[in-house]
Amino acid sequence: MARPFSLDTAALTARLEIPEARADAVRTSLESIYALIDRLDELDLGETPPATAFDARWE
């Protein structure tokens, strides 16, 4: 199920000012990102625990 999305709310939360001329492009990009997140939420991960940390040192 798609999440409700409001560009105004997202911009306010992120403390960003989005010029009206760019609003449609930003809204389209954010809707795509939310759609990808929704698809990831639908994956059945079974008993796999979520990763809670990442160490980029590759040790």
PDB file of C-alpha atoms in Angstrom:
ATOM      1  CA  MET A   1       0.000   0.000   0.000  1.00  0.00           C
ATOM      2  CA  ALA A   2       1.380   3.396  -0.943  1.00  0.00           C
ATOM      3  CA  ARG A   3       2.203   5.754   1.881  1.00  0.00           C
ATOM      4  CA  PRO A   4       0.470   9.096   2.021  1.00  0.00           C
ATOM      5  CA  PHE A   5       2.914  11.718   0.827  1.00  0.00           C
ATOM      6  CA  SER A   6       2.984  15.492   1.083  1.00  0.00           C
ATOM      7  CA  LEU A   7       5.886  17.444  -0.359  1.00  0.00           C
ATOM      8  CA  ASP A   8       5.072  20.364   1.915  1.00  0.00           C
ATOM      9  CA  THR A   9       5.257  18.156   5.017  1.00  0.00           C
ATOM     10  CA  ALA A  10       8.498  16.500   3.866  1.00  0.00           C
ATOM     11  CA  ALA A  11      10.103  19.869   3.129  1.00  0.00           C
ATOM     12  CA  LEU A  12       8.971  21.259   6.478  1.00  0.00           C
ATOM     13  CA  THR A  13      10.327  18.204   8.319  1.00  0.00           C
ATOM     14  CA  ALA A  14      13.663  18.492   6.505  1.00  0.00           C
ATOM     15  CA  ARG A  15      13.700  22.260   6.955  1.00  0.00           C
ATOM     16  CA  LEU A  16      14.100  22.752   3.223  1.00  0.00           C
ATOM     17  CA  GLU A  17      12.727  25.469   1.040  1.00  0.00           C
ATOM     18  CA  ILE A  18      11.780  24.038  -2.322  1.00  0.00           C
ATOM     19  CA  PRO A  19      11.239  26.622  -5.043  1.00  0.00           C
ATOM     20  CA  GLU A  20       7.886  26.213  -6.791  1.00  0.00           C
ATOM     21  CA  ALA A  21       9.719  25.801 -10.105  1.00  0.00           C
ATOM     22  CA  ARG A  22      11.382  22.630  -8.778  1.00  0.00           C
ATOM     23  CA  ALA A  23       8.476  21.271  -6.759  1.00  0.00           C
ATOM     24  CA  ASP A  24       7.159  18.908  -9.444  1.00  0.00           C
ATOM     25  CA  ALA A  25      10.606  17.392 -10.084  1.00  0.00           C
ATOM     26  CA  VAL A  26      11.284  16.934  -6.363  1.00  0.00           C
ATOM     27  CA  ARG A  27       7.797  15.476  -5.787  1.00  0.00           C
ATOM     28  CA  THR A  28       8.301  12.963  -8.621  1.00  0.00           C
ATOM     29  CA  SER A  29      11.688  11.889  -7.255  1.00  0.00           C
ATOM     30  CA  LEU A  30      10.403  11.508  -3.706  1.00  0.00           C
ATOM     31  CA  GLU A  31       7.376   9.508  -4.842  1.00  0.00           C
ATOM     32  CA  SER A  32       9.751   7.134  -6.652  1.00  0.00           C
ATOM     33  CA  ILE A  33      11.867   6.755  -3.521  1.00  0.00           C
ATOM     34  CA  TYR A  34       8.796   6.039  -1.357  1.00  0.00           C
ATOM     35  CA  ALA A  35       7.596   3.489  -3.920  1.00  0.00           C
ATOM     36  CA  LEU A  36      10.951   1.689  -3.674  1.00  0.00           C
ATOM     37  CA  ILE A  37      10.776   1.706   0.128  1.00  0.00           C
ATOM     38  CA  ASP A  38       7.258   0.280  -0.034  1.00  0.00           C
ATOM     39  CA  ARG A  39       8.500  -2.525  -2.295  1.00  0.00           C
ATOM     40  CA  LEU A  40      11.299  -3.298   0.177  1.00  0.00           C
ATOM     41  CA  ASP A  41       8.761  -3.428   3.015  1.00  0.00           C
ATOM     42  CA  GLU A  42       6.875  -6.129   1.100  1.00  0.00           C
ATOM     43  CA  LEU A  43       9.878  -8.485   1.018  1.00  0.00           C
ATOM     44  CA  ASP A  44       9.634 -11.571   3.195  1.00  0.00           C
ATOM     45  CA  LEU A  45      12.965 -11.708   5.042  1.00  0.00           C
ATOM     46  CA  GLY A  46      12.060 -14.746   7.112  1.00  0.00           C
ATOM     47  CA  GLU A  47      14.156 -15.030  10.236  1.00  0.00           C
ATOM     48  CA  THR A  48      16.910 -12.726   8.963  1.00  0.00           C
ATOM     49  CA  PRO A  49      17.588 -10.093  11.632  1.00  0.00           C
ATOM     50  CA  PRO A  50      17.794  -6.493  10.455  1.00  0.00           C
ATOM     51  CA  ALA A  51      21.256  -4.986  10.105  1.00  0.00           C
ATOM     52  CA  THR A  52      21.622  -2.373  12.791  1.00  0.00           C
ATOM     53  CA  ALA A  53      25.221  -1.351  12.172  1.00  0.00           C
ATOM     54  CA  PHE A  54      27.667  -1.122   9.312  1.00  0.00           C
ATOM     55  CA  ASP A  55      31.437  -0.985   9.638  1.00  0.00           C
ATOM     56  CA  ALA A  56      33.076   0.138   6.380  1.00  0.00           C
ATOM     57  CA  ARG A  57      36.587  -0.811   7.514  1.00  0.00           C
ATOM     58  CA  TRP A  58      36.197  -4.361   6.037  1.00  0.00           C
ATOM     59  CA  GLU A  59      38.197  -5.934   8.884  1.00  0.00           C
TER      60      GLU A  59
END
